Amino acid sequence: AFGRAGDAVACALQLQLTDLNPIRLRIGLHTGDAQLSDDTTSYVGPTITRASRLRDLAHGGQTLLSAITADMVADQLPTKAWLTACGSHQLRDLAPPEPVHQLCH
C-alpha cells in the first residue's frame, strides 16, 4: 500500500526495470481505501480485490492500472514512462468492465 498513486507507479516501474530473471512480475495498480486485515498482516477490501484482478489480467513483465489510477498519475509519470490504453476488460467477479491502462517504458 502506498500513500500516493504516483509512488505506487514509480515502484512498479522500478520493479519492471530490475533484472529478476527468470521471474517476470505481473503488477496490478488500483487506487482507493484499503483496510488492514484482522491480524494486521495484510490489506483487504474491494480496492485490494480490484488490484489483484488487474494483476491476474497482466502478463509477466506487465503492469496494469485501473482507470482511476491512470487518471491520477497521467500527468506525473516518471521520465521515459507512458500509459497505453488497453480497452475495457471484465475483471473476475467485478462489474462493470474496467478500462485498463498499461505502464510502458
PDB file of C-alpha atoms in Angstrom:
ATOM      1  CA  ALA A   1       0.000   0.000   0.000  1.00  0.00           C
ATOM      2  CA  PHE A   2       1.217   3.480  -0.889  1.00  0.00           C
ATOM      3  CA  GLY A   3       0.112   6.888   0.317  1.00  0.00           C
ATOM      4  CA  ARG A   4       0.146   8.254  -3.236  1.00  0.00           C
ATOM      5  CA  ALA A   5      -0.721   6.642  -6.567  1.00  0.00           C
ATOM      6  CA  GLY A   6       2.401   8.160  -8.122  1.00  0.00           C
ATOM      7  CA  ASP A   7       4.591   6.362  -5.573  1.00  0.00           C
ATOM      8  CA  ALA A   8       2.982   3.035  -6.484  1.00  0.00           C
ATOM      9  CA  VAL A   9       3.612   3.675 -10.194  1.00  0.00           C
ATOM     10  CA  ALA A  10       7.249   4.636  -9.532  1.00  0.00           C
ATOM     11  CA  CYS A  11       7.757   1.428  -7.525  1.00  0.00           C
ATOM     12  CA  ALA A  12       6.120  -0.688 -10.252  1.00  0.00           C
ATOM     13  CA  LEU A  13       8.371   0.909 -12.872  1.00  0.00           C
ATOM     14  CA  GLN A  14      11.456   0.239 -10.736  1.00  0.00           C
ATOM     15  CA  LEU A  15      10.412  -3.407 -10.429  1.00  0.00           C
ATOM     16  CA  GLN A  16       9.900  -3.661 -14.200  1.00  0.00           C
ATOM     17  CA  LEU A  17      13.383  -2.282 -14.830  1.00  0.00           C
ATOM     18  CA  THR A  18      15.065  -4.595 -12.302  1.00  0.00           C
ATOM     19  CA  ASP A  19      16.546  -7.812 -13.717  1.00  0.00           C
ATOM     20  CA  LEU A  20      14.767 -10.570 -11.800  1.00  0.00           C
ATOM     21  CA  ASN A  21      15.475 -13.256 -14.409  1.00  0.00           C
ATOM     22  CA  PRO A  22      13.785 -15.723 -14.685  1.00  0.00           C
ATOM     23  CA  ILE A  23      10.949 -14.065 -12.726  1.00  0.00           C
ATOM     24  CA  ARG A  24       8.588 -11.798 -14.683  1.00  0.00           C
ATOM     25  CA  LEU A  25       6.308  -9.924 -12.296  1.00  0.00           C
ATOM     26  CA  ARG A  26       2.667  -9.155 -13.026  1.00  0.00           C
ATOM     27  CA  ILE A  27       1.539  -5.964 -11.273  1.00  0.00           C
ATOM     28  CA  GLY A  28      -1.947  -4.502 -10.867  1.00  0.00           C
ATOM     29  CA  LEU A  29      -2.492  -0.986  -9.502  1.00  0.00           C
ATOM     30  CA  HIS A  30      -5.768   0.492  -8.284  1.00  0.00           C
ATOM     31  CA  THR A  31      -6.431   3.496  -6.063  1.00  0.00           C
ATOM     32  CA  GLY A  32      -8.851   3.533  -3.156  1.00  0.00           C
ATOM     33  CA  ASP A  33      -9.256   2.814   0.528  1.00  0.00           C
ATOM     34  CA  ALA A  34      -7.623  -0.324   1.914  1.00  0.00           C
ATOM     35  CA  GLN A  35      -8.253  -1.855   5.306  1.00  0.00           C
ATOM     36  CA  LEU A  36      -5.809  -3.855   7.414  1.00  0.00           C
ATOM     37  CA  SER A  37      -6.897  -7.440   7.989  1.00  0.00           C
ATOM     38  CA  ASP A  38      -7.948  -8.510  11.475  1.00  0.00           C
ATOM     39  CA  ASP A  39      -4.454  -9.832  12.164  1.00  0.00           C
ATOM     40  CA  THR A  40      -2.938  -6.572  10.739  1.00  0.00           C
ATOM     41  CA  THR A  41      -0.514  -8.505   8.496  1.00  0.00           C
ATOM     42  CA  SER A  42      -2.134  -7.679   5.145  1.00  0.00           C
ATOM     43  CA  TYR A  43      -4.656  -5.405   3.459  1.00  0.00           C
ATOM     44  CA  VAL A  44      -8.175  -6.435   2.455  1.00  0.00           C
ATOM     45  CA  GLY A  45     -11.244  -4.969   0.807  1.00  0.00           C
ATOM     46  CA  PRO A  46     -12.602  -4.003  -2.622  1.00  0.00           C
ATOM     47  CA  THR A  47      -9.568  -1.886  -3.549  1.00  0.00           C
ATOM     48  CA  ILE A  48      -7.218  -4.807  -2.952  1.00  0.00           C
ATOM     49  CA  THR A  49      -9.538  -7.160  -4.841  1.00  0.00           C
ATOM     50  CA  ARG A  50      -9.600  -4.875  -7.897  1.00  0.00           C
ATOM     51  CA  ALA A  51      -5.797  -4.534  -7.848  1.00  0.00           C
ATOM     52  CA  SER A  52      -5.405  -8.312  -7.677  1.00  0.00           C
ATOM     53  CA  ARG A  53      -7.848  -8.825 -10.564  1.00  0.00           C
ATOM     54  CA  LEU A  54      -5.800  -6.376 -12.647  1.00  0.00           C
ATOM     55  CA  ARG A  55      -2.673  -8.328 -11.721  1.00  0.00           C
ATOM     56  CA  ASP A  56      -4.390 -11.556 -12.801  1.00  0.00           C
ATOM     57  CA  LEU A  57      -5.138  -9.954 -16.181  1.00  0.00           C
ATOM     58  CA  ALA A  58      -1.494  -8.913 -16.719  1.00  0.00           C
ATOM     59  CA  HIS A  59       1.182 -10.940 -18.487  1.00  0.00           C
ATOM     60  CA  GLY A  60       4.622 -11.495 -16.995  1.00  0.00           C
ATOM     61  CA  GLY A  61       6.552  -8.226 -17.024  1.00  0.00           C
ATOM     62  CA  GLN A  62       3.396  -6.136 -17.387  1.00  0.00           C
ATOM     63  CA  THR A  63       1.911  -3.506 -15.058  1.00  0.00           C
ATOM     64  CA  LEU A  64      -1.794  -2.709 -15.486  1.00  0.00           C
ATOM     65  CA  LEU A  65      -3.608   0.250 -13.938  1.00  0.00           C
ATOM     66  CA  SER A  66      -7.274   0.890 -13.307  1.00  0.00           C
ATOM     67  CA  ALA A  67      -8.837   3.943 -14.934  1.00  0.00           C
ATOM     68  CA  ILE A  68      -8.905   5.889 -11.664  1.00  0.00           C
ATOM     69  CA  THR A  69      -5.205   5.284 -11.045  1.00  0.00           C
ATOM     70  CA  ALA A  70      -4.286   6.088 -14.653  1.00  0.00           C
ATOM     71  CA  ASP A  71      -6.193   9.377 -14.439  1.00  0.00           C
ATOM     72  CA  MET A  72      -4.449  10.308 -11.185  1.00  0.00           C
ATOM     73  CA  VAL A  73      -0.906   9.710 -12.475  1.00  0.00           C
ATOM     74  CA  ALA A  74      -1.168  10.576 -16.176  1.00  0.00           C
ATOM     75  CA  ASP A  75       0.452  13.994 -15.736  1.00  0.00           C
ATOM     76  CA  GLN A  76       3.124  12.902 -13.268  1.00  0.00           C
ATOM     77  CA  LEU A  77       4.672   9.759 -14.727  1.00  0.00           C
ATOM     78  CA  PRO A  78       8.372   9.067 -14.216  1.00  0.00           C
ATOM     79  CA  THR A  79      10.744  10.124 -17.005  1.00  0.00           C
ATOM     80  CA  LYS A  80      10.528   7.901 -20.118  1.00  0.00           C
ATOM     81  CA  ALA A  81       7.312   6.224 -18.905  1.00  0.00           C
ATOM     82  CA  TRP A  82       3.884   6.435 -20.506  1.00  0.00           C
ATOM     83  CA  LEU A  83       0.456   4.812 -20.353  1.00  0.00           C
ATOM     84  CA  THR A  84      -1.208   2.869 -23.142  1.00  0.00           C
ATOM     85  CA  ALA A  85      -4.955   2.231 -23.141  1.00  0.00           C
ATOM     86  CA  CYS A  86      -5.753  -1.488 -23.347  1.00  0.00           C
ATOM     87  CA  GLY A  87      -9.534  -1.193 -23.671  1.00  0.00           C
ATOM     88  CA  SER A  88     -12.153  -2.320 -21.185  1.00  0.00           C
ATOM     89  CA  HIS A  89     -11.938  -5.735 -19.577  1.00  0.00           C
ATOM     90  CA  GLN A  90     -14.345  -7.674 -17.405  1.00  0.00           C
ATOM     91  CA  LEU A  91     -12.474  -8.441 -14.197  1.00  0.00           C
ATOM     92  CA  ARG A  92     -13.448 -11.663 -12.436  1.00  0.00           C
ATOM     93  CA  ASP A  93     -16.386 -11.169 -10.024  1.00  0.00           C
ATOM     94  CA  LEU A  94     -16.431  -7.381 -10.618  1.00  0.00           C
ATOM     95  CA  ALA A  95     -18.811  -5.232 -12.651  1.00  0.00           C
ATOM     96  CA  PRO A  96     -18.892  -3.205 -14.826  1.00  0.00           C
ATOM     97  CA  PRO A  97     -15.940  -3.768 -17.199  1.00  0.00           C
ATOM     98  CA  GLU A  98     -12.819  -1.808 -16.179  1.00  0.00           C
ATOM     99  CA  PRO A  99     -10.952   0.487 -18.590  1.00  0.00           C
ATOM    100  CA  VAL A 100      -7.356  -0.786 -18.286  1.00  0.00           C
ATOM    101  CA  HIS A 101      -4.070   1.007 -18.974  1.00  0.00           C
ATOM    102  CA  GLN A 102      -0.559  -0.432 -19.268  1.00  0.00           C
ATOM    103  CA  LEU A 103       2.512   1.257 -17.796  1.00  0.00           C
ATOM    104  CA  CYS A 104       5.174   1.323 -20.522  1.00  0.00           C
ATOM    105  CA  HIS A 105       8.803   2.412 -20.529  1.00  0.00           C
TER     106      HIS A 105
END
